Coordinates of C-alpha atoms and ligand atoms in Angstrom, one line a residue:
M1 CA -0.1 -0.3 0.1
I2 CA 0.9 3.5 -0.7
E3 CA 0.5 6.4 1.5
I4 CA 1.0 10.1 0.6
K5 CA 0.9 12.2 3.4
N6 CA 0.8 16.3 3.6
L7 CA 2.9 15.8 0.9
N8 CA 3.8 20.1 -0.6
K9 CA 6.2 20.9 -3.0
V10 CA 7.7 24.5 -3.4
Y11 CA 10.3 24.5 -6.4
E12 CA 13.4 26.6 -6.3
N13 CA 11.5 29.6 -8.0
G14 CA 9.0 29.9 -4.8
Y15 CA 5.9 28.2 -7.1
E16 CA 3.9 26.1 -4.7
A17 CA 2.9 22.8 -7.1
L18 CA 1.6 20.6 -4.3
K19 CA -0.6 22.4 -1.1
S20 CA -0.6 19.6 1.5
I21 CA -1.6 16.3 -0.9
N22 CA -3.0 13.3 1.4
L23 CA -3.7 9.7 -0.8
D24 CA -4.1 6.1 0.2
I25 CA -3.4 3.8 -2.7
E26 CA -4.7 0.2 -2.4
D27 CA -2.2 -2.6 -3.0
G28 CA -2.8 -3.9 -6.8
A29 CA -5.5 -0.8 -7.4
L30 CA -5.6 1.8 -10.7
V31 CA -5.2 5.3 -9.4
T32 CA -5.6 8.1 -11.5
L33 CA -4.1 11.5 -11.3
L34 CA -6.3 14.1 -13.0
G35 CA -6.5 17.3 -13.6
P36 CA -5.3 19.9 -16.3
S37 CA -2.1 20.8 -17.9
G38 CA 0.3 22.2 -14.4
C39 CA -2.1 21.1 -11.7
G40 CA 0.7 18.9 -10.0
K41 CA 0.1 15.2 -11.6
S42 CA 4.2 15.0 -12.4
T43 CA 4.9 16.1 -9.3
I44 CA 3.8 13.8 -7.8
L45 CA 4.6 11.4 -9.8
N46 CA 8.3 12.3 -9.9
I47 CA 8.6 12.4 -5.9
I48 CA 7.0 9.1 -5.7
A49 CA 10.1 7.9 -8.5
G50 CA 12.5 10.0 -6.7
I51 CA 13.4 12.0 -9.1
L52 CA 12.0 15.0 -7.2
D53 CA 12.6 15.5 -3.6
P54 CA 9.3 16.7 -1.7
T55 CA 9.2 20.3 0.3
K56 CA 6.8 18.9 2.7
G57 CA 5.0 15.5 3.8
D58 CA 6.3 11.7 3.4
I59 CA 5.6 9.2 0.8
L60 CA 5.2 5.2 2.5
F61 CA 5.0 2.0 1.1
D62 CA 3.9 -0.5 3.2
G63 CA 4.8 1.8 6.2
Q64 CA 8.0 2.4 5.3
S65 CA 9.3 5.9 4.2
I66 CA 10.7 6.1 1.2
I67 CA 11.9 9.7 1.5
G68 CA 16.0 9.8 0.3
K69 CA 15.7 6.4 -0.9
H70 CA 17.7 5.9 -3.8
P71 CA 15.1 5.5 -7.1
K72 CA 16.3 2.4 -8.3
D73 CA 15.6 1.6 -4.2
R74 CA 12.0 2.2 -4.8
D75 CA 10.9 -0.9 -6.5
I76 CA 9.1 1.6 -9.8
G77 CA 8.8 0.7 -12.9
M78 CA 7.9 3.9 -15.1
V79 CA 6.6 5.0 -18.3
F80 CA 6.9 8.0 -19.7
Q81 CA 4.9 9.8 -22.5
N82 CA 8.4 9.9 -25.0
Y83 CA 8.6 6.1 -24.2
A84 CA 12.3 6.7 -24.4
L85 CA 13.4 3.1 -25.9
Y86 CA 17.0 3.0 -27.1
P87 CA 17.0 3.2 -30.6
H88 CA 19.9 1.4 -31.9
M89 CA 18.4 -1.6 -29.7
T90 CA 16.1 -4.3 -30.9
V91 CA 12.4 -4.3 -29.0
L92 CA 13.7 -8.2 -27.2
E93 CA 17.1 -5.8 -26.2
N94 CA 15.4 -3.1 -25.0
I95 CA 12.8 -5.0 -22.6
I96 CA 16.0 -6.9 -21.2
F97 CA 18.1 -4.2 -20.9
P98 CA 17.0 -3.7 -17.3
L99 CA 17.7 -7.0 -16.3
T100 CA 21.3 -7.1 -18.0
V101 CA 22.9 -3.8 -15.9
G102 CA 23.2 -3.1 -12.3
D103 CA 23.5 -5.0 -9.1
K104 CA 20.6 -7.4 -9.7
K105 CA 21.7 -8.6 -12.8
I106 CA 20.7 -12.1 -14.7
K107 CA 22.7 -14.3 -18.0
R108 CA 21.2 -12.6 -21.1
D109 CA 19.3 -16.2 -21.6
K110 CA 17.4 -16.2 -18.7
A111 CA 16.6 -12.6 -18.8
K112 CA 15.4 -13.4 -22.6
K113 CA 13.5 -16.3 -21.3
E114 CA 12.1 -13.8 -18.5
A115 CA 11.0 -11.2 -21.0
E116 CA 8.9 -14.3 -22.9
K117 CA 6.0 -13.7 -20.8
Y118 CA 5.5 -10.0 -21.2
I119 CA 6.2 -9.8 -24.8
D120 CA 3.0 -12.2 -24.5
L121 CA 1.2 -10.3 -22.0
T122 CA 2.0 -7.2 -24.7
Y123 CA 1.5 -8.7 -27.7
I124 CA 4.7 -7.8 -29.6
G125 CA 6.2 -11.3 -30.3
D126 CA 6.4 -11.0 -34.2
I127 CA 8.0 -7.8 -33.8
R128 CA 10.6 -8.7 -30.9
D129 CA 13.8 -8.3 -33.4
K130 CA 13.0 -4.8 -35.2
K131 CA 14.1 -1.5 -33.8
P132 CA 11.8 1.2 -32.2
N133 CA 12.0 3.6 -35.8
Q134 CA 10.8 0.2 -37.4
I135 CA 7.6 -0.2 -35.2
S136 CA 4.1 1.9 -35.0
G137 CA 3.6 4.4 -31.6
G138 CA 1.5 1.9 -30.0
Q139 CA 3.6 -1.1 -30.4
Q140 CA 6.5 1.6 -29.0
Q141 CA 4.4 1.7 -26.2
R142 CA 4.1 -1.9 -25.5
V143 CA 7.3 -2.3 -25.5
A144 CA 8.2 0.7 -23.0
I145 CA 5.1 -1.3 -20.5
A146 CA 7.0 -4.2 -21.2
R147 CA 10.4 -3.0 -20.1
A148 CA 8.9 -1.0 -17.1
L149 CA 7.2 -4.7 -16.0
I150 CA 9.8 -6.8 -16.3
Q151 CA 12.0 -5.8 -13.2
N152 CA 8.7 -6.9 -11.4
P153 CA 8.6 -4.1 -9.5
K154 CA 5.8 -3.2 -6.8
T155 CA 4.3 -0.2 -8.3
L156 CA 4.2 1.3 -12.3
L157 CA 4.2 4.9 -12.9
L158 CA 2.4 5.6 -16.3
D159 CA 3.1 9.4 -16.9
E160 CA 0.5 10.6 -19.9
P161 CA 1.4 7.2 -21.7
L162 CA -1.2 7.5 -24.5
S163 CA -1.0 11.1 -25.2
N164 CA 1.2 10.4 -28.8
L165 CA -1.3 7.8 -30.0
D166 CA -3.7 8.5 -32.5
A167 CA -7.5 8.5 -30.8
R168 CA -8.3 5.2 -32.4
L169 CA -5.3 3.6 -30.8
R170 CA -5.5 5.1 -27.5
L171 CA -8.9 3.9 -26.7
S172 CA -7.5 0.0 -27.8
I173 CA -4.2 1.2 -25.7
R174 CA -5.8 2.0 -22.4
E175 CA -7.9 -1.1 -22.4
E176 CA -4.9 -3.0 -22.5
I177 CA -3.0 -1.3 -20.3
R178 CA -5.9 -2.1 -17.5
N179 CA -6.0 -5.9 -18.7
I180 CA -2.0 -6.1 -18.5
V181 CA -1.7 -4.3 -14.9
K182 CA -4.3 -6.3 -13.4
E183 CA -3.0 -9.4 -14.8
V184 CA -0.1 -8.7 -12.9
G185 CA -1.3 -7.5 -10.5
V186 CA 0.9 -4.4 -9.8
T187 CA -0.1 -1.2 -8.1
T188 CA -0.3 1.3 -10.8
V189 CA -0.8 5.1 -10.7
F190 CA -1.6 6.9 -14.2
V191 CA -1.2 10.5 -15.2
T192 CA -3.8 12.0 -17.4
H193 CA -5.3 15.4 -18.4
D194 CA -7.9 13.3 -20.7
Q195 CA -11.1 12.5 -18.4
E196 CA -12.9 9.6 -20.5
E197 CA -9.2 7.8 -20.7
A198 CA -9.4 7.9 -16.1
L199 CA -13.2 7.0 -16.2
S200 CA -12.9 4.2 -18.2
I201 CA -9.1 2.3 -17.0
S202 CA -9.3 3.4 -13.1
D203 CA -10.5 2.0 -10.1
Y204 CA -10.3 5.2 -7.9
I205 CA -9.7 8.9 -9.4
A206 CA -8.1 11.5 -7.8
I207 CA -8.8 14.6 -9.4
M208 CA -6.3 17.8 -8.8
D209 CA -6.8 21.4 -9.0
E210 CA -4.2 23.8 -8.5
G211 CA -1.7 21.5 -6.3
V212 CA -5.1 20.4 -4.5
I213 CA -7.1 17.3 -4.9
Q214 CA -10.6 18.2 -5.3
Q215 CA -11.9 14.7 -5.0
Y216 CA -10.7 10.6 -4.5
D217 CA -13.3 8.5 -5.6
K218 CA -14.4 5.8 -7.8
P219 CA -15.1 6.8 -11.5
Q220 CA -18.8 6.6 -11.0
N221 CA -19.0 8.2 -7.8
L222 CA -16.4 11.5 -9.5
Y223 CA -19.6 12.0 -12.6
L224 CA -22.6 11.1 -10.4
E225 CA -21.8 12.8 -7.2
P226 CA -19.2 15.1 -8.0
A227 CA -17.8 17.1 -4.9
N228 CA -17.7 20.7 -6.2
L229 CA -18.1 22.6 -9.0
F230 CA -15.1 22.0 -10.8
V231 CA -15.3 18.5 -10.4
A232 CA -18.9 18.5 -12.2
K233 CA -17.1 21.1 -15.1
F234 CA -14.2 18.3 -15.3
I235 CA -15.5 15.2 -15.4
G236 CA -18.4 14.2 -18.3
S237 CA -18.6 15.0 -21.9
P238 CA -20.4 17.0 -22.8
I239 CA -19.7 19.0 -20.3
I240 CA -22.2 19.7 -17.9
N241 CA -24.8 22.8 -18.4
I242 CA -23.8 25.7 -15.7
Y243 CA -26.0 28.6 -14.5
D244 CA -26.0 31.4 -11.8
V245 CA -29.5 30.9 -10.1
E246 CA -31.3 33.3 -7.5
N247 CA -32.9 32.2 -4.5
D248 CA -35.8 34.0 -4.0
G249 CA -38.3 32.4 -0.4
D250 CA -39.6 28.8 -2.4
V251 CA -38.0 29.1 -5.7
L252 CA -34.4 29.1 -7.2
R253 CA -34.8 31.8 -10.1
A254 CA -33.0 31.1 -14.0
P255 CA -33.6 33.9 -16.2
D256 CA -35.8 30.7 -18.1
F257 CA -37.2 29.0 -15.5
I258 CA -37.9 28.3 -11.8
I259 CA -37.5 25.7 -9.5
N260 CA -39.7 25.0 -6.8
K261 CA -38.0 24.0 -3.7
S262 CA -40.4 21.8 -3.3
D263 CA -39.8 19.6 -6.2
L264 CA -36.0 19.2 -4.9
V265 CA -35.2 15.4 -3.7
A266 CA -35.0 16.2 0.2
S267 CA -32.3 13.2 1.1
R268 CA -30.1 15.2 -1.6
I269 CA -30.1 18.4 0.3
K270 CA -26.3 18.4 1.8
K271 CA -26.8 21.8 3.8
D272 CA -29.2 24.9 4.0
I273 CA -30.7 26.4 0.7
S274 CA -30.0 29.8 2.3
E275 CA -27.5 31.6 0.3
A276 CA -28.4 34.3 -2.0
R277 CA -27.3 32.5 -5.8
Y278 CA -26.2 29.1 -6.4
S279 CA -24.5 28.0 -9.8
L280 CA -27.2 25.3 -11.3
G281 CA -25.5 22.4 -12.6
I282 CA -27.3 20.5 -15.1
R283 CA -26.1 17.6 -17.2
P284 CA -27.0 17.0 -20.7
E285 CA -28.8 14.0 -20.3
Q286 CA -30.5 15.4 -17.6
F287 CA -33.1 17.8 -19.5
N288 CA -35.8 15.6 -21.3
L289 CA -37.9 16.4 -24.3
N290 CA -41.6 16.6 -22.8
E291 CA -43.9 18.2 -24.9
N292 CA -45.7 19.9 -21.3
G293 CA -42.2 20.8 -20.1
D294 CA -42.1 24.2 -18.7
I295 CA -39.0 25.2 -20.7
S296 CA -39.0 26.0 -24.8
V297 CA -35.8 26.4 -26.6
N298 CA -34.5 26.9 -30.3
I299 CA -31.9 24.9 -31.5
D300 CA -29.1 26.5 -33.1
S301 CA -26.7 22.9 -33.9
I302 CA -26.4 19.2 -33.6
E303 CA -23.3 17.5 -33.4
M304 CA -24.1 13.5 -34.6
I305 CA -21.9 11.6 -31.9
G306 CA -23.3 7.8 -33.0
R307 CA -26.3 6.3 -30.5
Y308 CA -26.5 9.9 -29.4
M309 CA -26.7 13.1 -31.0
I310 CA -25.9 17.1 -28.9
L311 CA -28.3 19.0 -29.1
H312 CA -27.0 22.9 -28.7
F313 CA -29.0 26.1 -27.9
E314 CA -29.5 29.1 -25.7
L315 CA -31.1 29.2 -22.6
N316 CA -30.2 31.6 -19.2
N317 CA -28.7 33.0 -22.4
L318 CA -26.1 30.7 -22.2
P319 CA -24.6 27.9 -24.9
S320 CA -26.0 25.1 -23.7
R321 CA -26.3 21.1 -24.5
M322 CA -28.7 18.3 -23.9
V323 CA -28.6 14.8 -25.3
V324 CA -31.1 12.6 -27.6
D325 CA -31.5 9.4 -29.3
S326 CA -29.8 10.3 -32.7
K327 CA -32.8 8.1 -34.6
L328 CA -35.4 11.4 -33.0
P329 CA -36.5 13.8 -36.0
I330 CA -34.9 16.6 -34.7
K331 CA -33.1 19.8 -36.7
P332 CA -31.6 22.7 -36.7
G333 CA -34.3 25.4 -36.4
D334 CA -37.2 23.2 -34.1
T335 CA -38.5 24.6 -31.5
I336 CA -38.1 21.5 -28.3
R337 CA -39.8 21.7 -24.8
I338 CA -37.7 20.2 -22.5
S339 CA -38.1 19.3 -18.8
I340 CA -35.5 19.1 -15.8
D341 CA -34.7 15.7 -14.2
Y342 CA -35.1 17.3 -10.6
D343 CA -33.5 14.4 -9.0
S344 CA -30.2 14.0 -10.7
I345 CA -29.5 18.2 -10.8
Y346 CA -27.0 19.8 -8.7
L347 CA -26.4 23.0 -6.6
F348 CA -23.1 24.3 -5.6
D349 CA -22.4 27.5 -3.5
Q350 CA -20.8 30.3 -4.1
E351 CA -17.6 28.3 -2.9
G352 CA -18.2 26.1 -5.3
K353 CA -19.5 23.3 -2.6
R354 CA -22.2 20.8 -3.4
A355 CA -25.6 22.1 -1.6
Y356 CA -27.9 19.9 -3.5
Ligands
ADP401 P1 0.6 18.4 -14.8 O1 1.7 17.2 -14.4 O2 -0.4 18.6 -13.8 O3 0.6 19.4 -16.4 P2 3.1 19.7 -13.2 O4 3.5 18.1 -11.7 O5 4.6 19.3 -14.5 O6 1.9 19.6 -13.2 O7 3.7 21.0 -12.7 C1 2.9 21.7 -11.8 C2 3.3 23.5 -11.6 O8 4.0 23.2 -11.3 C3 3.2 23.6 -12.9 O9 2.5 25.0 -13.0 C4 4.6 23.9 -13.3 O10 4.5 25.0 -14.4 C5 5.2 23.5 -11.9 N1 6.7 23.6 -12.6 C6 6.8 21.9 -12.8 N2 8.2 22.4 -12.4 C7 9.0 22.9 -12.5 C8 10.0 23.9 -12.0 N3 11.4 23.0 -11.7 N4 10.0 24.6 -11.7 C9 9.6 25.9 -11.2 N5 8.2 25.6 -11.6 C10 7.8 24.2 -12.2

């Protein structure tokens, strides 16, 4: 198990990249650090790897601090965005390289035998004698993973490993990565800024902004129960609709509709709705087509996705989105009536915390 305790990092120029990070990662879990560029993901990964020292705080592996330990004594495998394969070596030589150097080095024949397991696991048998410049990006990524795993690390660190691959390949390799690390059982910390990628492969996600963890949760909870406005806006595609509403007696008032507080589900109210204004969050699937709906909108444009399509319209003077079945005969220029699914909308207070 990995325990990150009050981790803080101030770079030499005085920039505080990590505020006070606390994170427990269970043995064998696949945990993703997710957040916009610059939020501190790589800083955490590099401190775990021993490439960087923290300013304050501690990291424990199975109860033992690893701070101050040499990177090679931390039992870590690391895969970077640019793969960092040795260009003059074949795939097989790249994979066995870690076993042929250092104190734990073993005979080449034995190393080659060991490599077979990981070559099978990553489906690269037919390219074992090729050089990195003769294989595709996806194959290079598999080689990098095989090379990290052959050292039998307790922890695997993956820093944006898919960002150099095209969209379709990213989809299949992310599934493969999950299968591989689960098969091996290695505890994995994965870094990405891509929320869909994080949702699809992780057991748990730590979503970060400006050096602070905003929520650490299962993918499903991050989507359905975002802790704050930042998480609600970061997770979900198409992006959630956010409207400013005024708290006015028994109702919440937006320019184009009102919400009766009595329609809110009591069990979902997290704190008194007593502030003057709230941010109302409505996911694109929380608008329903409804002939008797109170809200009428004009469709500006339609984005066809496949199983569903995204309707774009203006509501409360803001560009808004909803998703509907792509079979529906709706066209740009149509006026439709919609209603809101009250039991799954969100309210955020002025600090961005969930109120409903
Ligand atoms: P992420 O991986 O989430 O994109 P990083 O961990 O790389 O973010 O960086 C976090 C913040 O720290 C960024 O604002 C970045 O500019 C800053 N930073 C990273 N490395 C250094 C450094 N060596 N000196 C000063 N600031 C740095």
